[in-house]
Amino acid sequence: MPDTIRIIHCLKDNYAFLIVNPDTGTAILIDAPEAAPILDALKRESLTLSAILLTHHHWDHVDGLEALRKAYPAPVYGNKADAARLPALDHAFAPGDTILDGACHVMDAPGHTIGHVAFHFPALDALFSADSLMTHGCGRLFEGSPQDMAATIARFDALPPETRIFSGHDYAQANLDFAARFAPDPEALKARQEELDRLAASGEPTTGTTLASERLVNPYLRTHLPQVAEAAGLPDASPLAVFTEIRRRKDNA
Ligand SMILES: [Zn+2]
């Protein structure tokens, strides 16, 4: 089956995503950092937008919305609890809801912001996690606590291992450099560095790694492991304490 997910580079290091339905010539958009590259991607395949899903209220995830809706007046979906900070919503959902005729499960994903959500499409083995769980890392804690983000990531960790994680930014290289300090699987680290070198040379996106592969290198999925606790300078500490310390060090990295 040809892959229906398109990854679009926006702004300096953001990603937006289209899920294409080739039968109807329509696409679902996840986040709208800026209009022009998304409009180009739609034009390239003669697609129209059928829905726009928003992960959180930050400007670099919503700023392209107005121009996109002028071209394609598709309904906008967002978290009801964050409606006051999001652009006007046509469909306000709550985390735990199923939307788009059952195709998408909305997962609560607080940490980066309190109202942050992720979109899981089980039939596509795809999780759109924006600035929560990211490729080889996790997002900055602007509003939530380490406990919030650790719980968010634990919810994702229960998804099937083949689930692909599509995050909202291209931070993969910086995240991998940081992850290398916390006892990642050495072979997975080496393989992933080679892959990032290849992607950088070809200009291809770095996101879309599987949950299984993230479990080998992403420190925030490995806080229960003794070697990670040790590398964080907290042998015998709880996974949450290890998580908190690793995230704190990233802020100061
Ligand atoms: Zn953000």
PDB file of C-alpha atoms and ligand atoms in Angstrom:
ATOM      1  CA  MET A   1       0.000   0.000   0.000  1.00  0.00           C
ATOM      2  CA  PRO A   2       1.541   3.378  -0.908  1.00  0.00           C
ATOM      3  CA  ASP A   3       2.079   5.634   2.085  1.00  0.00           C
ATOM      4  CA  THR A   4      -0.567   8.323   2.393  1.00  0.00           C
ATOM      5  CA  ILE A   5       1.323  10.593   4.797  1.00  0.00           C
ATOM      6  CA  ARG A   6       3.096  13.660   3.419  1.00  0.00           C
ATOM      7  CA  ILE A   7       5.618  15.505   5.598  1.00  0.00           C
ATOM      8  CA  ILE A   8       5.910  19.225   4.812  1.00  0.00           C
ATOM      9  CA  HIS A   9       8.806  21.416   5.935  1.00  0.00           C
ATOM     10  CA  CYS A  10       7.518  24.772   7.249  1.00  0.00           C
ATOM     11  CA  LEU A  11       9.196  27.827   8.766  1.00  0.00           C
ATOM     12  CA  LYS A  12      12.710  27.176  10.101  1.00  0.00           C
ATOM     13  CA  ASP A  13      12.298  23.683  11.515  1.00  0.00           C
ATOM     14  CA  ASN A  14       8.567  22.893  11.775  1.00  0.00           C
ATOM     15  CA  TYR A  15       6.677  20.046  10.173  1.00  0.00           C
ATOM     16  CA  ALA A  16       3.070  19.927   9.010  1.00  0.00           C
ATOM     17  CA  PHE A  17       1.460  16.688   7.815  1.00  0.00           C
ATOM     18  CA  LEU A  18      -1.091  15.702   5.215  1.00  0.00           C
ATOM     19  CA  ILE A  19      -2.945  12.404   5.239  1.00  0.00           C
ATOM     20  CA  VAL A  20      -4.055  11.863   1.665  1.00  0.00           C
ATOM     21  CA  ASN A  21      -7.174  10.028   0.580  1.00  0.00           C
ATOM     22  CA  PRO A  22      -6.380   9.193  -3.067  1.00  0.00           C
ATOM     23  CA  ASP A  23      -9.971   8.048  -3.760  1.00  0.00           C
ATOM     24  CA  THR A  24     -11.523  11.419  -2.941  1.00  0.00           C
ATOM     25  CA  GLY A  25      -8.588  13.709  -3.765  1.00  0.00           C
ATOM     26  CA  THR A  26      -8.766  15.156  -0.268  1.00  0.00           C
ATOM     27  CA  ALA A  27      -6.345  15.429   2.614  1.00  0.00           C
ATOM     28  CA  ILE A  28      -6.426  15.927   6.376  1.00  0.00           C
ATOM     29  CA  LEU A  29      -3.935  18.510   7.620  1.00  0.00           C
ATOM     30  CA  ILE A  30      -2.230  18.248  10.984  1.00  0.00           C
ATOM     31  CA  ASP A  31      -1.057  21.678  12.190  1.00  0.00           C
ATOM     32  CA  ALA A  32      -0.673  24.822  10.113  1.00  0.00           C
ATOM     33  CA  PRO A  33       2.697  26.491  10.788  1.00  0.00           C
ATOM     34  CA  GLU A  34       2.592  28.497   7.529  1.00  0.00           C
ATOM     35  CA  ALA A  35       0.350  28.396   4.484  1.00  0.00           C
ATOM     36  CA  ALA A  36       2.637  28.554   1.444  1.00  0.00           C
ATOM     37  CA  PRO A  37       4.415  25.173   1.628  1.00  0.00           C
ATOM     38  CA  ILE A  38       1.154  23.446   2.559  1.00  0.00           C
ATOM     39  CA  LEU A  39      -0.691  25.065  -0.366  1.00  0.00           C
ATOM     40  CA  ASP A  40       2.168  23.955  -2.658  1.00  0.00           C
ATOM     41  CA  ALA A  41       1.920  20.377  -1.409  1.00  0.00           C
ATOM     42  CA  LEU A  42      -1.848  20.340  -1.986  1.00  0.00           C
ATOM     43  CA  LYS A  43      -1.487  21.778  -5.485  1.00  0.00           C
ATOM     44  CA  ARG A  44       1.237  19.307  -6.425  1.00  0.00           C
ATOM     45  CA  GLU A  45      -1.228  16.429  -5.982  1.00  0.00           C
ATOM     46  CA  SER A  46      -4.404  18.353  -6.885  1.00  0.00           C
ATOM     47  CA  LEU A  47      -5.808  17.847  -3.395  1.00  0.00           C
ATOM     48  CA  THR A  48      -8.338  19.802  -1.373  1.00  0.00           C
ATOM     49  CA  LEU A  49      -8.449  19.896   2.422  1.00  0.00           C
ATOM     50  CA  SER A  50     -11.178  17.936   4.202  1.00  0.00           C
ATOM     51  CA  ALA A  51     -10.178  18.702   7.810  1.00  0.00           C
ATOM     52  CA  ILE A  52      -7.574  20.597   9.820  1.00  0.00           C
ATOM     53  CA  LEU A  53      -6.440  19.170  13.170  1.00  0.00           C
ATOM     54  CA  LEU A  54      -4.582  21.318  15.699  1.00  0.00           C
ATOM     55  CA  THR A  55      -2.260  19.850  18.349  1.00  0.00           C
ATOM     56  CA  HIS A  56      -1.786  23.000  20.451  1.00  0.00           C
ATOM     57  CA  HIS A  57      -2.133  26.773  20.413  1.00  0.00           C
ATOM     58  CA  HIS A  58       1.468  27.913  19.770  1.00  0.00           C
ATOM     59  CA  TRP A  59       1.799  30.325  16.850  1.00  0.00           C
ATOM     60  CA  ASP A  60       4.173  28.062  14.929  1.00  0.00           C
ATOM     61  CA  HIS A  61       1.407  25.428  14.735  1.00  0.00           C
ATOM     62  CA  VAL A  62      -1.545  27.679  13.813  1.00  0.00           C
ATOM     63  CA  ASP A  63      -0.290  30.785  11.992  1.00  0.00           C
ATOM     64  CA  GLY A  64      -0.999  29.452   8.497  1.00  0.00           C
ATOM     65  CA  LEU A  65      -4.606  28.642   9.285  1.00  0.00           C
ATOM     66  CA  GLU A  66      -6.317  31.789   8.047  1.00  0.00           C
ATOM     67  CA  ALA A  67      -4.686  31.748   4.601  1.00  0.00           C
ATOM     68  CA  LEU A  68      -5.281  28.023   4.231  1.00  0.00           C
ATOM     69  CA  ARG A  69      -8.963  28.369   5.068  1.00  0.00           C
ATOM     70  CA  LYS A  70      -9.351  31.112   2.474  1.00  0.00           C
ATOM     71  CA  ALA A  71      -8.236  28.615  -0.136  1.00  0.00           C
ATOM     72  CA  TYR A  72      -9.891  25.545   1.417  1.00  0.00           C
ATOM     73  CA  PRO A  73     -12.675  26.199   3.970  1.00  0.00           C
ATOM     74  CA  ALA A  74     -12.170  22.890   5.787  1.00  0.00           C
ATOM     75  CA  PRO A  75     -13.464  22.407   9.347  1.00  0.00           C
ATOM     76  CA  VAL A  76     -10.958  23.013  12.137  1.00  0.00           C
ATOM     77  CA  TYR A  77     -10.650  20.515  15.012  1.00  0.00           C
ATOM     78  CA  GLY A  78      -9.089  21.342  18.359  1.00  0.00           C
ATOM     79  CA  ASN A  79      -9.168  20.694  22.083  1.00  0.00           C
ATOM     80  CA  LYS A  80     -12.302  22.122  23.708  1.00  0.00           C
ATOM     81  CA  ALA A  81     -10.388  22.801  26.920  1.00  0.00           C
ATOM     82  CA  ASP A  82      -8.033  25.106  25.000  1.00  0.00           C
ATOM     83  CA  ALA A  83     -10.673  26.738  22.757  1.00  0.00           C
ATOM     84  CA  ALA A  84      -9.998  30.194  24.224  1.00  0.00           C
ATOM     85  CA  ARG A  85      -6.375  30.083  23.026  1.00  0.00           C
ATOM     86  CA  LEU A  86      -6.890  28.218  19.743  1.00  0.00           C
ATOM     87  CA  PRO A  87      -8.215  29.752  16.512  1.00  0.00           C
ATOM     88  CA  ALA A  88     -12.005  29.434  16.095  1.00  0.00           C
ATOM     89  CA  LEU A  89     -12.950  25.743  16.134  1.00  0.00           C
ATOM     90  CA  ASP A  90     -15.661  24.046  14.069  1.00  0.00           C
ATOM     91  CA  HIS A  91     -15.257  20.819  16.057  1.00  0.00           C
ATOM     92  CA  ALA A  92     -14.193  21.028  19.698  1.00  0.00           C
ATOM     93  CA  PHE A  93     -13.169  17.590  20.965  1.00  0.00           C
ATOM     94  CA  ALA A  94     -12.055  16.256  24.325  1.00  0.00           C
ATOM     95  CA  PRO A  95      -9.016  14.004  24.756  1.00  0.00           C
ATOM     96  CA  GLY A  96     -10.214  10.413  24.530  1.00  0.00           C
ATOM     97  CA  ASP A  97     -12.662  11.219  21.740  1.00  0.00           C
ATOM     98  CA  THR A  98     -12.662   9.419  18.408  1.00  0.00           C
ATOM     99  CA  ILE A  99     -13.008  11.748  15.418  1.00  0.00           C
ATOM    100  CA  LEU A 100     -13.046  11.617  11.600  1.00  0.00           C
ATOM    101  CA  ASP A 101     -15.498   8.698  11.417  1.00  0.00           C
ATOM    102  CA  GLY A 102     -13.451   6.592  13.787  1.00  0.00           C
ATOM    103  CA  ALA A 103     -10.129   7.016  11.960  1.00  0.00           C
ATOM    104  CA  CYS A 104      -8.467   9.125  14.653  1.00  0.00           C
ATOM    105  CA  HIS A 105      -8.190   8.766  18.402  1.00  0.00           C
ATOM    106  CA  VAL A 106      -7.413  11.994  20.247  1.00  0.00           C
ATOM    107  CA  MET A 107      -4.878  11.378  23.010  1.00  0.00           C
ATOM    108  CA  ASP A 108      -4.294  13.726  25.916  1.00  0.00           C
ATOM    109  CA  ALA A 109      -0.680  14.937  25.744  1.00  0.00           C
ATOM    110  CA  PRO A 110      -0.051  17.666  28.347  1.00  0.00           C
ATOM    111  CA  GLY A 111       3.455  18.798  29.250  1.00  0.00           C
ATOM    112  CA  HIS A 112       4.641  21.189  26.541  1.00  0.00           C
ATOM    113  CA  THR A 113       1.325  23.009  27.018  1.00  0.00           C
ATOM    114  CA  ILE A 114      -1.581  21.958  29.235  1.00  0.00           C
ATOM    115  CA  GLY A 115      -4.042  21.608  26.339  1.00  0.00           C
ATOM    116  CA  HIS A 116      -1.663  19.764  23.998  1.00  0.00           C
ATOM    117  CA  VAL A 117      -3.131  16.686  22.284  1.00  0.00           C
ATOM    118  CA  ALA A 118      -1.788  13.997  19.954  1.00  0.00           C
ATOM    119  CA  PHE A 119      -3.613  12.286  17.102  1.00  0.00           C
ATOM    120  CA  HIS A 120      -3.396   8.513  16.754  1.00  0.00           C
ATOM    121  CA  PHE A 121      -4.446   6.903  13.470  1.00  0.00           C
ATOM    122  CA  PRO A 122      -4.358   3.162  14.247  1.00  0.00           C
ATOM    123  CA  ALA A 123      -4.936   2.032  10.650  1.00  0.00           C
ATOM    124  CA  LEU A 124      -1.905   4.065   9.546  1.00  0.00           C
ATOM    125  CA  ASP A 125       0.310   3.051  12.482  1.00  0.00           C
ATOM    126  CA  ALA A 126       0.829   6.770  12.965  1.00  0.00           C
ATOM    127  CA  LEU A 127       0.903   9.070  15.980  1.00  0.00           C
ATOM    128  CA  PHE A 128       1.107  12.826  15.388  1.00  0.00           C
ATOM    129  CA  SER A 129       2.690  13.936  18.650  1.00  0.00           C
ATOM    130  CA  ALA A 130       3.822  17.503  17.771  1.00  0.00           C
ATOM    131  CA  ASP A 131       5.822  18.902  20.698  1.00  0.00           C
ATOM    132  CA  SER A 132       5.225  16.109  23.218  1.00  0.00           C
ATOM    133  CA  LEU A 133       7.184  12.957  22.330  1.00  0.00           C
ATOM    134  CA  MET A 134       9.627  13.988  19.601  1.00  0.00           C
ATOM    135  CA  THR A 135      12.177  12.189  17.453  1.00  0.00           C
ATOM    136  CA  HIS A 136      14.865  11.099  19.971  1.00  0.00           C
ATOM    137  CA  GLY A 137      13.558  13.546  22.596  1.00  0.00           C
ATOM    138  CA  CYS A 138      10.556  15.382  23.996  1.00  0.00           C
ATOM    139  CA  GLY A 139       9.280  18.944  23.920  1.00  0.00           C
ATOM    140  CA  ARG A 140      10.119  21.690  26.374  1.00  0.00           C
ATOM    141  CA  LEU A 141       7.873  21.954  29.441  1.00  0.00           C
ATOM    142  CA  PHE A 142       6.386  25.423  29.044  1.00  0.00           C
ATOM    143  CA  GLU A 143       3.243  24.782  31.091  1.00  0.00           C
ATOM    144  CA  GLY A 144       3.078  21.211  32.364  1.00  0.00           C
ATOM    145  CA  SER A 145       5.177  19.393  34.956  1.00  0.00           C
ATOM    146  CA  PRO A 146       7.685  16.605  34.303  1.00  0.00           C
ATOM    147  CA  GLN A 147       5.000  14.309  35.720  1.00  0.00           C
ATOM    148  CA  ASP A 148       2.543  15.479  33.043  1.00  0.00           C
ATOM    149  CA  MET A 149       5.005  14.798  30.220  1.00  0.00           C
ATOM    150  CA  ALA A 150       6.154  11.475  31.704  1.00  0.00           C
ATOM    151  CA  ALA A 151       2.501  10.349  31.880  1.00  0.00           C
ATOM    152  CA  THR A 152       1.925  11.524  28.297  1.00  0.00           C
ATOM    153  CA  ILE A 153       4.906   9.529  27.066  1.00  0.00           C
ATOM    154  CA  ALA A 154       3.838   6.488  29.115  1.00  0.00           C
ATOM    155  CA  ARG A 155       0.460   6.577  27.312  1.00  0.00           C
ATOM    156  CA  PHE A 156       2.240   6.579  23.951  1.00  0.00           C
ATOM    157  CA  ASP A 157       4.536   3.788  25.108  1.00  0.00           C
ATOM    158  CA  ALA A 158       1.482   1.516  25.325  1.00  0.00           C
ATOM    159  CA  LEU A 159       0.804   1.874  21.569  1.00  0.00           C
ATOM    160  CA  PRO A 160       1.933  -0.870  19.164  1.00  0.00           C
ATOM    161  CA  PRO A 161       5.736  -0.854  18.679  1.00  0.00           C
ATOM    162  CA  GLU A 162       5.407  -0.328  14.924  1.00  0.00           C
ATOM    163  CA  THR A 163       3.622   3.007  15.516  1.00  0.00           C
ATOM    164  CA  ARG A 164       5.416   5.817  13.684  1.00  0.00           C
ATOM    165  CA  ILE A 165       5.954   8.970  15.727  1.00  0.00           C
ATOM    166  CA  PHE A 166       5.517  12.178  13.704  1.00  0.00           C
ATOM    167  CA  SER A 167       6.668  15.157  15.750  1.00  0.00           C
ATOM    168  CA  GLY A 168       6.279  18.867  15.065  1.00  0.00           C
ATOM    169  CA  HIS A 169       9.906  19.927  14.635  1.00  0.00           C
ATOM    170  CA  ASP A 170      13.144  18.760  13.106  1.00  0.00           C
ATOM    171  CA  TYR A 171      15.205  18.569  16.283  1.00  0.00           C
ATOM    172  CA  ALA A 172      16.395  15.014  15.639  1.00  0.00           C
ATOM    173  CA  GLN A 173      20.143  15.699  15.435  1.00  0.00           C
ATOM    174  CA  ALA A 174      20.287  17.924  18.527  1.00  0.00           C
ATOM    175  CA  ASN A 175      18.103  15.435  20.381  1.00  0.00           C
ATOM    176  CA  LEU A 176      20.291  12.494  19.358  1.00  0.00           C
ATOM    177  CA  ASP A 177      23.444  14.339  20.457  1.00  0.00           C
ATOM    178  CA  PHE A 178      21.817  14.866  23.852  1.00  0.00           C
ATOM    179  CA  ALA A 179      20.409  11.321  24.006  1.00  0.00           C
ATOM    180  CA  ALA A 180      23.923   9.941  23.512  1.00  0.00           C
ATOM    181  CA  ARG A 181      24.761  11.046  27.079  1.00  0.00           C
ATOM    182  CA  PHE A 182      22.180   8.708  28.613  1.00  0.00           C
ATOM    183  CA  ALA A 183      23.282   5.200  27.694  1.00  0.00           C
ATOM    184  CA  PRO A 184      21.328   4.572  24.497  1.00  0.00           C
ATOM    185  CA  ASP A 185      21.651   1.209  22.771  1.00  0.00           C
ATOM    186  CA  PRO A 186      25.064   1.639  21.064  1.00  0.00           C
ATOM    187  CA  GLU A 187      24.127  -0.095  17.814  1.00  0.00           C
ATOM    188  CA  ALA A 188      20.836   1.779  17.504  1.00  0.00           C
ATOM    189  CA  LEU A 189      22.639   5.069  18.187  1.00  0.00           C
ATOM    190  CA  LYS A 190      25.191   4.374  15.467  1.00  0.00           C
ATOM    191  CA  ALA A 191      22.539   3.289  12.960  1.00  0.00           C
ATOM    192  CA  ARG A 192      20.427   6.322  13.696  1.00  0.00           C
ATOM    193  CA  GLN A 193      23.383   8.707  13.285  1.00  0.00           C
ATOM    194  CA  GLU A 194      24.138   7.167   9.890  1.00  0.00           C
ATOM    195  CA  GLU A 195      20.496   7.569   8.925  1.00  0.00           C
ATOM    196  CA  LEU A 196      20.437  11.225  10.046  1.00  0.00           C
ATOM    197  CA  ASP A 197      23.603  11.898   7.997  1.00  0.00           C
ATOM    198  CA  ARG A 198      21.900  10.391   4.968  1.00  0.00           C
ATOM    199  CA  LEU A 199      18.693  12.399   5.535  1.00  0.00           C
ATOM    200  CA  ALA A 200      20.634  15.640   6.039  1.00  0.00           C
ATOM    201  CA  ALA A 201      22.488  15.090   2.768  1.00  0.00           C
ATOM    202  CA  SER A 202      19.262  14.480   0.840  1.00  0.00           C
ATOM    203  CA  GLY A 203      17.162  17.105   2.665  1.00  0.00           C
ATOM    204  CA  GLU A 204      14.594  14.511   3.691  1.00  0.00           C
ATOM    205  CA  PRO A 205      12.537  14.836   6.890  1.00  0.00           C
ATOM    206  CA  THR A 206      13.853  13.197  10.050  1.00  0.00           C
ATOM    207  CA  THR A 207      10.542  12.433  11.730  1.00  0.00           C
ATOM    208  CA  GLY A 208       8.463   9.252  11.479  1.00  0.00           C
ATOM    209  CA  THR A 209      10.672   6.881  13.493  1.00  0.00           C
ATOM    210  CA  THR A 210       8.895   3.931  15.089  1.00  0.00           C
ATOM    211  CA  LEU A 211       8.112   3.631  18.769  1.00  0.00           C
ATOM    212  CA  ALA A 212      10.241   0.458  18.806  1.00  0.00           C
ATOM    213  CA  SER A 213      13.283   2.347  17.503  1.00  0.00           C
ATOM    214  CA  GLU A 214      12.688   5.286  19.863  1.00  0.00           C
ATOM    215  CA  ARG A 215      12.726   2.878  22.809  1.00  0.00           C
ATOM    216  CA  LEU A 216      16.380   2.137  21.982  1.00  0.00           C
ATOM    217  CA  VAL A 217      17.655   5.732  21.946  1.00  0.00           C
ATOM    218  CA  ASN A 218      15.092   8.190  23.350  1.00  0.00           C
ATOM    219  CA  PRO A 219      16.036   8.756  27.015  1.00  0.00           C
ATOM    220  CA  TYR A 220      12.493   9.781  27.964  1.00  0.00           C
ATOM    221  CA  LEU A 221      11.270   6.290  27.020  1.00  0.00           C
ATOM    222  CA  ARG A 222      14.119   4.672  28.961  1.00  0.00           C
ATOM    223  CA  THR A 223      13.945   6.290  32.412  1.00  0.00           C
ATOM    224  CA  HIS A 224      13.131   2.908  34.032  1.00  0.00           C
ATOM    225  CA  LEU A 225      16.502   1.429  32.964  1.00  0.00           C
ATOM    226  CA  PRO A 226      19.312   1.305  35.572  1.00  0.00           C
ATOM    227  CA  GLN A 227      21.981   2.359  33.062  1.00  0.00           C
ATOM    228  CA  VAL A 228      19.969   5.478  32.176  1.00  0.00           C
ATOM    229  CA  ALA A 229      19.451   6.382  35.852  1.00  0.00           C
ATOM    230  CA  GLU A 230      23.177   5.925  36.377  1.00  0.00           C
ATOM    231  CA  ALA A 231      24.041   8.093  33.366  1.00  0.00           C
ATOM    232  CA  ALA A 232      21.745  10.796  34.753  1.00  0.00           C
ATOM    233  CA  GLY A 233      23.696  10.667  38.022  1.00  0.00           C
ATOM    234  CA  LEU A 234      20.709   9.240  39.910  1.00  0.00           C
ATOM    235  CA  PRO A 235      21.263   5.513  40.462  1.00  0.00           C
ATOM    236  CA  ASP A 236      18.299   3.911  42.288  1.00  0.00           C
ATOM    237  CA  ALA A 237      16.092   6.984  41.706  1.00  0.00           C
ATOM    238  CA  SER A 238      12.510   6.609  40.474  1.00  0.00           C
ATOM    239  CA  PRO A 239      11.814   6.782  36.729  1.00  0.00           C
ATOM    240  CA  LEU A 240      10.049  10.116  37.314  1.00  0.00           C
ATOM    241  CA  ALA A 241      13.080  11.556  39.126  1.00  0.00           C
ATOM    242  CA  VAL A 242      15.306  10.382  36.259  1.00  0.00           C
ATOM    243  CA  PHE A 243      12.884  11.885  33.725  1.00  0.00           C
ATOM    244  CA  THR A 244      12.840  15.200  35.607  1.00  0.00           C
ATOM    245  CA  GLU A 245      16.632  15.353  35.793  1.00  0.00           C
ATOM    246  CA  ILE A 246      17.158  14.543  32.082  1.00  0.00           C
ATOM    247  CA  ARG A 247      14.588  17.143  30.999  1.00  0.00           C
ATOM    248  CA  ARG A 248      16.157  19.720  33.358  1.00  0.00           C
ATOM    249  CA  ARG A 249      19.586  19.091  31.831  1.00  0.00           C
ATOM    250  CA  LYS A 250      18.186  19.522  28.318  1.00  0.00           C
ATOM    251  CA  ASP A 251      16.919  22.972  29.302  1.00  0.00           C
ATOM    252  CA  ASN A 252      20.461  23.861  30.319  1.00  0.00           C
ATOM    253  CA  ALA A 253      22.199  22.050  27.447  1.00  0.00           C
TER     254      ALA A 253
HETATM  255 ZN    ZN B   1       4.788  24.382  20.734  1.00  0.00          ZN
END
